Amino acid sequence: MRTRRAEYSESTRQALVDSAVDLFTKRGYAGTSLDEVVKRARVTKGALYHHFSGKQALFEAAFAQVETRAIESLTAVVTADGDAWDTAVAGLRAYVRKCLDPEYQRIIIHEAPVVMGWERWREAEEHFSFGLLRTAVQLLVDAGEIEEAPVEIMARLLFGALSAGASTIASSSDPKRTGREVERAILRVLEGLRTK
């Protein structure tokens, strides 16, 4: 059983992360101060430094929260019961919708590569989303929906395409239109691999 102090500490940390997600989404990393974060979270700066070494560590916690929530919702779609092809297409559509979400777009696509550095960001993205994509590709191969091929390589190639698609959507002057175009393009690639 957790102590009241542990519960308070966890709720303080969560308030800081929630505040950071909101502010980083609205103002970006450079436009957000730690003073604003603690004020919004209604905690002291000492409480912030108890949980995080600084702004970068707080950003990485915000990144992890946004990415975790995204992966949980996408996993529910990709691993749902039903036809493997329909489930994969639903997963692609759900991912494109996620790329249109302001929180995901700003923190995961725009800010993270700059704040975390390209290499660290790619490692984090691989940690969060590559496994899900690999699972989706394996389900398509197992169901005989796409040609038998090295799943790891195919998943990596699709991962690159989806990452490029996310960046294209996020930098577009018309993200919804671009999202539809990205969805169609990736679907055409998958259909080219289809056996049925």
mmCIF file with all atom_site columns, C-alpha atoms in Angstrom:
data_model
loop_
_atom_site.group_PDB
_atom_site.id
_atom_site.type_symbol
_atom_site.label_atom_id
_atom_site.label_alt_id
_atom_site.label_comp_id
_atom_site.label_asym_id
_atom_site.label_entity_id
_atom_site.label_seq_id
_atom_site.pdbx_PDB_ins_code
_atom_site.Cartn_x
_atom_site.Cartn_y
_atom_site.Cartn_z
_atom_site.occupancy
_atom_site.B_iso_or_equiv
_atom_site.pdbx_formal_charge
_atom_site.auth_seq_id
_atom_site.auth_comp_id
_atom_site.auth_asym_id
_atom_site.auth_atom_id
_atom_site.pdbx_PDB_model_num
ATOM 1   C CA . MET A 1 1   ? 0.000   0.000   0.000   1.00 0.00 ? 1   MET A CA 1
ATOM 2   C CA . ARG A 1 2   ? 1.363   3.389   -0.991  1.00 0.00 ? 2   ARG A CA 1
ATOM 3   C CA . THR A 1 3   ? 1.817   6.133   1.533   1.00 0.00 ? 3   THR A CA 1
ATOM 4   C CA . ARG A 1 4   ? -0.001  9.435   1.345   1.00 0.00 ? 4   ARG A CA 1
ATOM 5   C CA . ARG A 1 5   ? 3.357   11.101  0.746   1.00 0.00 ? 5   ARG A CA 1
ATOM 6   C CA . ALA A 1 6   ? 4.051   8.869   -2.273  1.00 0.00 ? 6   ALA A CA 1
ATOM 7   C CA . GLU A 1 7   ? 0.588   9.639   -3.663  1.00 0.00 ? 7   GLU A CA 1
ATOM 8   C CA . TYR A 1 8   ? 1.157   13.368  -3.185  1.00 0.00 ? 8   TYR A CA 1
ATOM 9   C CA . SER A 1 9   ? 4.552   13.130  -4.863  1.00 0.00 ? 9   SER A CA 1
ATOM 10  C CA . GLU A 1 10  ? 3.046   11.289  -7.830  1.00 0.00 ? 10  GLU A CA 1
ATOM 11  C CA . SER A 1 11  ? 0.194   13.797  -8.157  1.00 0.00 ? 11  SER A CA 1
ATOM 12  C CA . THR A 1 12  ? 2.708   16.679  -8.034  1.00 0.00 ? 12  THR A CA 1
ATOM 13  C CA . ARG A 1 13  ? 4.790   15.088  -10.770 1.00 0.00 ? 13  ARG A CA 1
ATOM 14  C CA . GLN A 1 14  ? 1.678   14.472  -12.872 1.00 0.00 ? 14  GLN A CA 1
ATOM 15  C CA . ALA A 1 15  ? 0.532   18.086  -12.430 1.00 0.00 ? 15  ALA A CA 1
ATOM 16  C CA . LEU A 1 16  ? 3.935   19.281  -13.648 1.00 0.00 ? 16  LEU A CA 1
ATOM 17  C CA . VAL A 1 17  ? 3.879   17.000  -16.695 1.00 0.00 ? 17  VAL A CA 1
ATOM 18  C CA . ASP A 1 18  ? 0.278   17.962  -17.559 1.00 0.00 ? 18  ASP A CA 1
ATOM 19  C CA . SER A 1 19  ? 1.169   21.638  -17.242 1.00 0.00 ? 19  SER A CA 1
ATOM 20  C CA . ALA A 1 20  ? 4.255   21.152  -19.415 1.00 0.00 ? 20  ALA A CA 1
ATOM 21  C CA . VAL A 1 21  ? 2.305   19.283  -22.107 1.00 0.00 ? 21  VAL A CA 1
ATOM 22  C CA . ASP A 1 22  ? -0.235  22.096  -22.282 1.00 0.00 ? 22  ASP A CA 1
ATOM 23  C CA . LEU A 1 23  ? 2.359   24.880  -22.391 1.00 0.00 ? 23  LEU A CA 1
ATOM 24  C CA . PHE A 1 24  ? 4.745   23.125  -24.787 1.00 0.00 ? 24  PHE A CA 1
ATOM 25  C CA . THR A 1 25  ? 1.787   22.496  -27.107 1.00 0.00 ? 25  THR A CA 1
ATOM 26  C CA . LYS A 1 26  ? 0.691   26.134  -27.061 1.00 0.00 ? 26  LYS A CA 1
ATOM 27  C CA . ARG A 1 27  ? 4.053   27.926  -26.911 1.00 0.00 ? 27  ARG A CA 1
ATOM 28  C CA . GLY A 1 28  ? 6.709   25.415  -27.871 1.00 0.00 ? 28  GLY A CA 1
ATOM 29  C CA . TYR A 1 29  ? 9.783   24.527  -25.871 1.00 0.00 ? 29  TYR A CA 1
ATOM 30  C CA . ALA A 1 30  ? 11.602  27.846  -26.324 1.00 0.00 ? 30  ALA A CA 1
ATOM 31  C CA . GLY A 1 31  ? 8.478   29.862  -25.530 1.00 0.00 ? 31  GLY A CA 1
ATOM 32  C CA . THR A 1 32  ? 7.761   28.059  -22.252 1.00 0.00 ? 32  THR A CA 1
ATOM 33  C CA . SER A 1 33  ? 9.437   28.978  -18.970 1.00 0.00 ? 33  SER A CA 1
ATOM 34  C CA . LEU A 1 34  ? 9.716   26.769  -15.899 1.00 0.00 ? 34  LEU A CA 1
ATOM 35  C CA . ASP A 1 35  ? 8.104   29.581  -13.898 1.00 0.00 ? 35  ASP A CA 1
ATOM 36  C CA . GLU A 1 36  ? 4.996   29.260  -16.091 1.00 0.00 ? 36  GLU A CA 1
ATOM 37  C CA . VAL A 1 37  ? 4.970   25.490  -15.684 1.00 0.00 ? 37  VAL A CA 1
ATOM 38  C CA . VAL A 1 38  ? 5.105   25.589  -11.872 1.00 0.00 ? 38  VAL A CA 1
ATOM 39  C CA . LYS A 1 39  ? 2.553   28.397  -11.706 1.00 0.00 ? 39  LYS A CA 1
ATOM 40  C CA . ARG A 1 40  ? 0.100   26.468  -13.860 1.00 0.00 ? 40  ARG A CA 1
ATOM 41  C CA . ALA A 1 41  ? 0.746   23.258  -11.900 1.00 0.00 ? 41  ALA A CA 1
ATOM 42  C CA . ARG A 1 42  ? 0.331   25.194  -8.636  1.00 0.00 ? 42  ARG A CA 1
ATOM 43  C CA . VAL A 1 43  ? 3.543   23.861  -7.129  1.00 0.00 ? 43  VAL A CA 1
ATOM 44  C CA . THR A 1 44  ? 6.894   25.359  -6.147  1.00 0.00 ? 44  THR A CA 1
ATOM 45  C CA . LYS A 1 45  ? 10.030  25.406  -8.249  1.00 0.00 ? 45  LYS A CA 1
ATOM 46  C CA . GLY A 1 46  ? 11.603  23.220  -5.567  1.00 0.00 ? 46  GLY A CA 1
ATOM 47  C CA . ALA A 1 47  ? 8.931   20.605  -6.269  1.00 0.00 ? 47  ALA A CA 1
ATOM 48  C CA . LEU A 1 48  ? 9.810   20.740  -9.953  1.00 0.00 ? 48  LEU A CA 1
ATOM 49  C CA . TYR A 1 49  ? 13.510  20.213  -9.238  1.00 0.00 ? 49  TYR A CA 1
ATOM 50  C CA . HIS A 1 50  ? 12.641  17.371  -6.877  1.00 0.00 ? 50  HIS A CA 1
ATOM 51  C CA . HIS A 1 51  ? 11.165  15.503  -9.860  1.00 0.00 ? 51  HIS A CA 1
ATOM 52  C CA . PHE A 1 52  ? 13.136  16.833  -12.827 1.00 0.00 ? 52  PHE A CA 1
ATOM 53  C CA . SER A 1 53  ? 16.721  17.984  -13.329 1.00 0.00 ? 53  SER A CA 1
ATOM 54  C CA . GLY A 1 54  ? 15.543  20.822  -15.562 1.00 0.00 ? 54  GLY A CA 1
ATOM 55  C CA . LYS A 1 55  ? 13.498  21.873  -18.566 1.00 0.00 ? 55  LYS A CA 1
ATOM 56  C CA . GLN A 1 56  ? 14.878  19.195  -20.898 1.00 0.00 ? 56  GLN A CA 1
ATOM 57  C CA . ALA A 1 57  ? 14.017  16.392  -18.453 1.00 0.00 ? 57  ALA A CA 1
ATOM 58  C CA . LEU A 1 58  ? 10.532  17.854  -18.044 1.00 0.00 ? 58  LEU A CA 1
ATOM 59  C CA . PHE A 1 59  ? 10.138  17.978  -21.834 1.00 0.00 ? 59  PHE A CA 1
ATOM 60  C CA . GLU A 1 60  ? 11.164  14.334  -22.116 1.00 0.00 ? 60  GLU A CA 1
ATOM 61  C CA . ALA A 1 61  ? 8.530   13.396  -19.527 1.00 0.00 ? 61  ALA A CA 1
ATOM 62  C CA . ALA A 1 62  ? 5.929   15.375  -21.496 1.00 0.00 ? 62  ALA A CA 1
ATOM 63  C CA . PHE A 1 63  ? 7.070   13.634  -24.686 1.00 0.00 ? 63  PHE A CA 1
ATOM 64  C CA . ALA A 1 64  ? 6.766   10.215  -23.016 1.00 0.00 ? 64  ALA A CA 1
ATOM 65  C CA . GLN A 1 65  ? 3.252   10.986  -21.772 1.00 0.00 ? 65  GLN A CA 1
ATOM 66  C CA . VAL A 1 66  ? 1.987   12.167  -25.165 1.00 0.00 ? 66  VAL A CA 1
ATOM 67  C CA . GLU A 1 67  ? 3.640   9.276   -26.993 1.00 0.00 ? 67  GLU A CA 1
ATOM 68  C CA . THR A 1 68  ? 2.415   6.683   -24.476 1.00 0.00 ? 68  THR A CA 1
ATOM 69  C CA . ARG A 1 69  ? -1.180  7.851   -24.828 1.00 0.00 ? 69  ARG A CA 1
ATOM 70  C CA . ALA A 1 70  ? -0.890  7.828   -28.618 1.00 0.00 ? 70  ALA A CA 1
ATOM 71  C CA . ILE A 1 71  ? 0.555   4.323   -28.695 1.00 0.00 ? 71  ILE A CA 1
ATOM 72  C CA . GLU A 1 72  ? -2.120  3.023   -26.314 1.00 0.00 ? 72  GLU A CA 1
ATOM 73  C CA . SER A 1 73  ? -4.902  4.315   -28.563 1.00 0.00 ? 73  SER A CA 1
ATOM 74  C CA . LEU A 1 74  ? -3.195  3.050   -31.741 1.00 0.00 ? 74  LEU A CA 1
ATOM 75  C CA . THR A 1 75  ? -2.499  -0.359  -30.176 1.00 0.00 ? 75  THR A CA 1
ATOM 76  C CA . ALA A 1 76  ? -6.206  -0.756  -29.429 1.00 0.00 ? 76  ALA A CA 1
ATOM 77  C CA . VAL A 1 77  ? -6.956  -0.189  -33.130 1.00 0.00 ? 77  VAL A CA 1
ATOM 78  C CA . VAL A 1 78  ? -4.147  -2.325  -34.590 1.00 0.00 ? 78  VAL A CA 1
ATOM 79  C CA . THR A 1 79  ? -4.698  -5.322  -32.312 1.00 0.00 ? 79  THR A CA 1
ATOM 80  C CA . ALA A 1 80  ? -8.501  -5.307  -32.420 1.00 0.00 ? 80  ALA A CA 1
ATOM 81  C CA . ASP A 1 81  ? -10.326 -8.429  -33.499 1.00 0.00 ? 81  ASP A CA 1
ATOM 82  C CA . GLY A 1 82  ? -11.220 -8.641  -37.145 1.00 0.00 ? 82  GLY A CA 1
ATOM 83  C CA . ASP A 1 83  ? -9.716  -8.863  -40.574 1.00 0.00 ? 83  ASP A CA 1
ATOM 84  C CA . ALA A 1 84  ? -5.961  -8.102  -40.488 1.00 0.00 ? 84  ALA A CA 1
ATOM 85  C CA . TRP A 1 85  ? -6.113  -5.874  -43.575 1.00 0.00 ? 85  TRP A CA 1
ATOM 86  C CA . ASP A 1 86  ? -9.047  -3.802  -42.312 1.00 0.00 ? 86  ASP A CA 1
ATOM 87  C CA . THR A 1 87  ? -7.382  -3.474  -38.916 1.00 0.00 ? 87  THR A CA 1
ATOM 88  C CA . ALA A 1 88  ? -4.093  -2.292  -40.496 1.00 0.00 ? 88  ALA A CA 1
ATOM 89  C CA . VAL A 1 89  ? -5.926  0.277   -42.642 1.00 0.00 ? 89  VAL A CA 1
ATOM 90  C CA . ALA A 1 90  ? -7.823  1.483   -39.566 1.00 0.00 ? 90  ALA A CA 1
ATOM 91  C CA . GLY A 1 91  ? -4.467  1.785   -37.773 1.00 0.00 ? 91  GLY A CA 1
ATOM 92  C CA . LEU A 1 92  ? -3.033  3.866   -40.626 1.00 0.00 ? 92  LEU A CA 1
ATOM 93  C CA . ARG A 1 93  ? -6.051  6.178   -40.531 1.00 0.00 ? 93  ARG A CA 1
ATOM 94  C CA . ALA A 1 94  ? -5.824  6.485   -36.746 1.00 0.00 ? 94  ALA A CA 1
ATOM 95  C CA . TYR A 1 95  ? -2.141  7.392   -37.041 1.00 0.00 ? 95  TYR A CA 1
ATOM 96  C CA . VAL A 1 96  ? -2.858  10.119  -39.599 1.00 0.00 ? 96  VAL A CA 1
ATOM 97  C CA . ARG A 1 97  ? -5.561  11.523  -37.293 1.00 0.00 ? 97  ARG A CA 1
ATOM 98  C CA . LYS A 1 98  ? -3.035  11.469  -34.437 1.00 0.00 ? 98  LYS A CA 1
ATOM 99  C CA . CYS A 1 99  ? -0.622  13.489  -36.617 1.00 0.00 ? 99  CYS A CA 1
ATOM 100 C CA . LEU A 1 100 ? -3.350  16.154  -36.891 1.00 0.00 ? 100 LEU A CA 1
ATOM 101 C CA . ASP A 1 101 ? -3.694  16.403  -33.094 1.00 0.00 ? 101 ASP A CA 1
ATOM 102 C CA . PRO A 1 102 ? -2.054  19.700  -31.985 1.00 0.00 ? 102 PRO A CA 1
ATOM 103 C CA . GLU A 1 103 ? -0.457  18.131  -28.894 1.00 0.00 ? 103 GLU A CA 1
ATOM 104 C CA . TYR A 1 104 ? 1.090   15.243  -30.817 1.00 0.00 ? 104 TYR A CA 1
ATOM 105 C CA . GLN A 1 105 ? 2.074   17.434  -33.739 1.00 0.00 ? 105 GLN A CA 1
ATOM 106 C CA . ARG A 1 106 ? 3.815   20.105  -31.672 1.00 0.00 ? 106 ARG A CA 1
ATOM 107 C CA . ILE A 1 107 ? 5.544   17.951  -29.054 1.00 0.00 ? 107 ILE A CA 1
ATOM 108 C CA . ILE A 1 108 ? 6.330   14.721  -30.915 1.00 0.00 ? 108 ILE A CA 1
ATOM 109 C CA . ILE A 1 109 ? 6.846   15.903  -34.486 1.00 0.00 ? 109 ILE A CA 1
ATOM 110 C CA . HIS A 1 110 ? 7.999   19.545  -34.278 1.00 0.00 ? 110 HIS A CA 1
ATOM 111 C CA . GLU A 1 111 ? 9.719   20.038  -30.933 1.00 0.00 ? 111 GLU A CA 1
ATOM 112 C CA . ALA A 1 112 ? 11.187  16.654  -29.982 1.00 0.00 ? 112 ALA A CA 1
ATOM 113 C CA . PRO A 1 113 ? 13.799  16.344  -32.776 1.00 0.00 ? 113 PRO A CA 1
ATOM 114 C CA . VAL A 1 114 ? 15.155  19.796  -31.869 1.00 0.00 ? 114 VAL A CA 1
ATOM 115 C CA . VAL A 1 115 ? 14.926  19.543  -28.072 1.00 0.00 ? 115 VAL A CA 1
ATOM 116 C CA . MET A 1 116 ? 16.078  15.937  -27.742 1.00 0.00 ? 116 MET A CA 1
ATOM 117 C CA . GLY A 1 117 ? 18.390  15.883  -30.735 1.00 0.00 ? 117 GLY A CA 1
ATOM 118 C CA . TRP A 1 118 ? 17.743  13.818  -33.849 1.00 0.00 ? 118 TRP A CA 1
ATOM 119 C CA . GLU A 1 119 ? 19.421  10.639  -32.630 1.00 0.00 ? 119 GLU A CA 1
ATOM 120 C CA . ARG A 1 120 ? 17.772  10.608  -29.182 1.00 0.00 ? 120 ARG A CA 1
ATOM 121 C CA . TRP A 1 121 ? 14.394  11.421  -30.753 1.00 0.00 ? 121 TRP A CA 1
ATOM 122 C CA . ARG A 1 122 ? 14.702  8.517   -33.228 1.00 0.00 ? 122 ARG A CA 1
ATOM 123 C CA . GLU A 1 123 ? 15.641  6.169   -30.377 1.00 0.00 ? 123 GLU A CA 1
ATOM 124 C CA . ALA A 1 124 ? 12.594  7.309   -28.396 1.00 0.00 ? 124 ALA A CA 1
ATOM 125 C CA . GLU A 1 125 ? 10.310  6.975   -31.421 1.00 0.00 ? 125 GLU A CA 1
ATOM 126 C CA . GLU A 1 126 ? 11.628  3.490   -32.042 1.00 0.00 ? 126 GLU A CA 1
ATOM 127 C CA . HIS A 1 127 ? 11.047  2.604   -28.393 1.00 0.00 ? 127 HIS A CA 1
ATOM 128 C CA . PHE A 1 128 ? 7.453   3.814   -28.506 1.00 0.00 ? 128 PHE A CA 1
ATOM 129 C CA . SER A 1 129 ? 6.124   3.187   -31.999 1.00 0.00 ? 129 SER A CA 1
ATOM 130 C CA . PHE A 1 130 ? 8.334   0.800   -33.935 1.00 0.00 ? 130 PHE A CA 1
ATOM 131 C CA . GLY A 1 131 ? 7.203   -2.255  -31.977 1.00 0.00 ? 131 GLY A CA 1
ATOM 132 C CA . LEU A 1 132 ? 3.564   -1.535  -32.761 1.00 0.00 ? 132 LEU A CA 1
ATOM 133 C CA . LEU A 1 133 ? 4.291   -1.127  -36.468 1.00 0.00 ? 133 LEU A CA 1
ATOM 134 C CA . ARG A 1 134 ? 6.313   -4.340  -36.472 1.00 0.00 ? 134 ARG A CA 1
ATOM 135 C CA . THR A 1 135 ? 3.356   -6.132  -34.848 1.00 0.00 ? 135 THR A CA 1
ATOM 136 C CA . ALA A 1 136 ? 0.992   -4.767  -37.522 1.00 0.00 ? 136 ALA A CA 1
ATOM 137 C CA . VAL A 1 137 ? 3.288   -5.943  -40.333 1.00 0.00 ? 137 VAL A CA 1
ATOM 138 C CA . GLN A 1 138 ? 3.654   -9.378  -38.702 1.00 0.00 ? 138 GLN A CA 1
ATOM 139 C CA . LEU A 1 139 ? -0.148  -9.686  -38.434 1.00 0.00 ? 139 LEU A CA 1
ATOM 140 C CA . LEU A 1 140 ? -0.496  -8.862  -42.154 1.00 0.00 ? 140 LEU A CA 1
ATOM 141 C CA . VAL A 1 141 ? 2.148   -11.445 -43.116 1.00 0.00 ? 141 VAL A CA 1
ATOM 142 C CA . ASP A 1 142 ? 0.652   -14.092 -40.806 1.00 0.00 ? 142 ASP A CA 1
ATOM 143 C CA . ALA A 1 143 ? -2.806  -13.515 -42.294 1.00 0.00 ? 143 ALA A CA 1
ATOM 144 C CA . GLY A 1 144 ? -1.395  -13.872 -45.819 1.00 0.00 ? 144 GLY A CA 1
ATOM 145 C CA . GLU A 1 145 ? -2.491  -10.323 -46.642 1.00 0.00 ? 145 GLU A CA 1
ATOM 146 C CA . ILE A 1 146 ? 0.931   -9.164  -47.803 1.00 0.00 ? 146 ILE A CA 1
ATOM 147 C CA . GLU A 1 147 ? 3.837   -10.976 -49.382 1.00 0.00 ? 147 GLU A CA 1
ATOM 148 C CA . GLU A 1 148 ? 6.130   -12.974 -47.144 1.00 0.00 ? 148 GLU A CA 1
ATOM 149 C CA . ALA A 1 149 ? 9.218   -10.827 -46.614 1.00 0.00 ? 149 ALA A CA 1
ATOM 150 C CA . PRO A 1 150 ? 11.612  -10.026 -43.771 1.00 0.00 ? 150 PRO A CA 1
ATOM 151 C CA . VAL A 1 151 ? 9.227   -8.406  -41.288 1.00 0.00 ? 151 VAL A CA 1
ATOM 152 C CA . GLU A 1 152 ? 11.951  -6.358  -39.594 1.00 0.00 ? 152 GLU A CA 1
ATOM 153 C CA . ILE A 1 153 ? 13.088  -4.748  -42.854 1.00 0.00 ? 153 ILE A CA 1
ATOM 154 C CA . MET A 1 154 ? 9.564   -4.146  -44.114 1.00 0.00 ? 154 MET A CA 1
ATOM 155 C CA . ALA A 1 155 ? 8.553   -2.597  -40.788 1.00 0.00 ? 155 ALA A CA 1
ATOM 156 C CA . ARG A 1 156 ? 11.631  -0.317  -40.831 1.00 0.00 ? 156 ARG A CA 1
ATOM 157 C CA . LEU A 1 157 ? 10.859  0.878   -44.358 1.00 0.00 ? 157 LEU A CA 1
ATOM 158 C CA . LEU A 1 158 ? 7.224   1.583   -43.450 1.00 0.00 ? 158 LEU A CA 1
ATOM 159 C CA . PHE A 1 159 ? 8.377   3.248   -40.223 1.00 0.00 ? 159 PHE A CA 1
ATOM 160 C CA . GLY A 1 160 ? 10.485  5.630   -42.311 1.00 0.00 ? 160 GLY A CA 1
ATOM 161 C CA . ALA A 1 161 ? 7.560   6.336   -44.621 1.00 0.00 ? 161 ALA A CA 1
ATOM 162 C CA . LEU A 1 162 ? 5.214   7.013   -41.699 1.00 0.00 ? 162 LEU A CA 1
ATOM 163 C CA . SER A 1 163 ? 7.770   9.281   -40.003 1.00 0.00 ? 163 SER A CA 1
ATOM 164 C CA . ALA A 1 164 ? 8.258   11.250  -43.221 1.00 0.00 ? 164 ALA A CA 1
ATOM 165 C CA . GLY A 1 165 ? 4.482   11.413  -43.637 1.00 0.00 ? 165 GLY A CA 1
ATOM 166 C CA . ALA A 1 166 ? 4.074   12.774  -40.104 1.00 0.00 ? 166 ALA A CA 1
ATOM 167 C CA . SER A 1 167 ? 6.647   15.517  -40.774 1.00 0.00 ? 167 SER A CA 1
ATOM 168 C CA . THR A 1 168 ? 4.967   16.374  -44.085 1.00 0.00 ? 168 THR A CA 1
ATOM 169 C CA . ILE A 1 169 ? 1.573   16.684  -42.380 1.00 0.00 ? 169 ILE A CA 1
ATOM 170 C CA . ALA A 1 170 ? 2.959   18.776  -39.520 1.00 0.00 ? 170 ALA A CA 1
ATOM 171 C CA . SER A 1 171 ? 4.731   21.239  -41.822 1.00 0.00 ? 171 SER A CA 1
ATOM 172 C CA . SER A 1 172 ? 1.866   21.578  -44.308 1.00 0.00 ? 172 SER A CA 1
ATOM 173 C CA . SER A 1 173 ? -0.185  24.743  -44.722 1.00 0.00 ? 173 SER A CA 1
ATOM 174 C CA . ASP A 1 174 ? -3.195  22.412  -45.076 1.00 0.00 ? 174 ASP A CA 1
ATOM 175 C CA . PRO A 1 175 ? -2.532  19.484  -42.689 1.00 0.00 ? 175 PRO A CA 1
ATOM 176 C CA . LYS A 1 176 ? -5.922  17.806  -43.243 1.00 0.00 ? 176 LYS A CA 1
ATOM 177 C CA . ARG A 1 177 ? -5.502  17.672  -47.017 1.00 0.00 ? 177 ARG A CA 1
ATOM 178 C CA . THR A 1 178 ? -1.894  16.543  -46.657 1.00 0.00 ? 178 THR A CA 1
ATOM 179 C CA . GLY A 1 179 ? -2.996  13.906  -44.137 1.00 0.00 ? 179 GLY A CA 1
ATOM 180 C CA . ARG A 1 180 ? -5.417  12.461  -46.681 1.00 0.00 ? 180 ARG A CA 1
ATOM 181 C CA . GLU A 1 181 ? -2.656  12.445  -49.317 1.00 0.00 ? 181 GLU A CA 1
ATOM 182 C CA . VAL A 1 182 ? -0.178  10.747  -46.977 1.00 0.00 ? 182 VAL A CA 1
ATOM 183 C CA . GLU A 1 183 ? -2.789  8.149   -46.045 1.00 0.00 ? 183 GLU A CA 1
ATOM 184 C CA . ARG A 1 184 ? -3.526  7.405   -49.720 1.00 0.00 ? 184 ARG A CA 1
ATOM 185 C CA . ALA A 1 185 ? 0.181   7.176   -50.612 1.00 0.00 ? 185 ALA A CA 1
ATOM 186 C CA . ILE A 1 186 ? 1.036   4.741   -47.821 1.00 0.00 ? 186 ILE A CA 1
ATOM 187 C CA . LEU A 1 187 ? -2.077  2.711   -48.539 1.00 0.00 ? 187 LEU A CA 1
ATOM 188 C CA . ARG A 1 188 ? -0.969  2.391   -52.185 1.00 0.00 ? 188 ARG A CA 1
ATOM 189 C CA . VAL A 1 189 ? 2.414   1.095   -51.017 1.00 0.00 ? 189 VAL A CA 1
ATOM 190 C CA . LEU A 1 190 ? 0.700   -1.497  -48.806 1.00 0.00 ? 190 LEU A CA 1
ATOM 191 C CA . GLU A 1 191 ? -1.689  -2.476  -51.595 1.00 0.00 ? 191 GLU A CA 1
ATOM 192 C CA . GLY A 1 192 ? 1.338   -3.068  -53.825 1.00 0.00 ? 192 GLY A CA 1
ATOM 193 C CA . LEU A 1 193 ? 2.505   -5.694  -51.318 1.00 0.00 ? 193 LEU A CA 1
ATOM 194 C CA . ARG A 1 194 ? -0.921  -7.291  -51.026 1.00 0.00 ? 194 ARG A CA 1
ATOM 195 C CA . THR A 1 195 ? -1.334  -10.893 -52.134 1.00 0.00 ? 195 THR A CA 1
ATOM 196 C CA . LYS A 1 196 ? -5.118  -10.905 -52.438 1.00 0.00 ? 196 LYS A CA 1
#
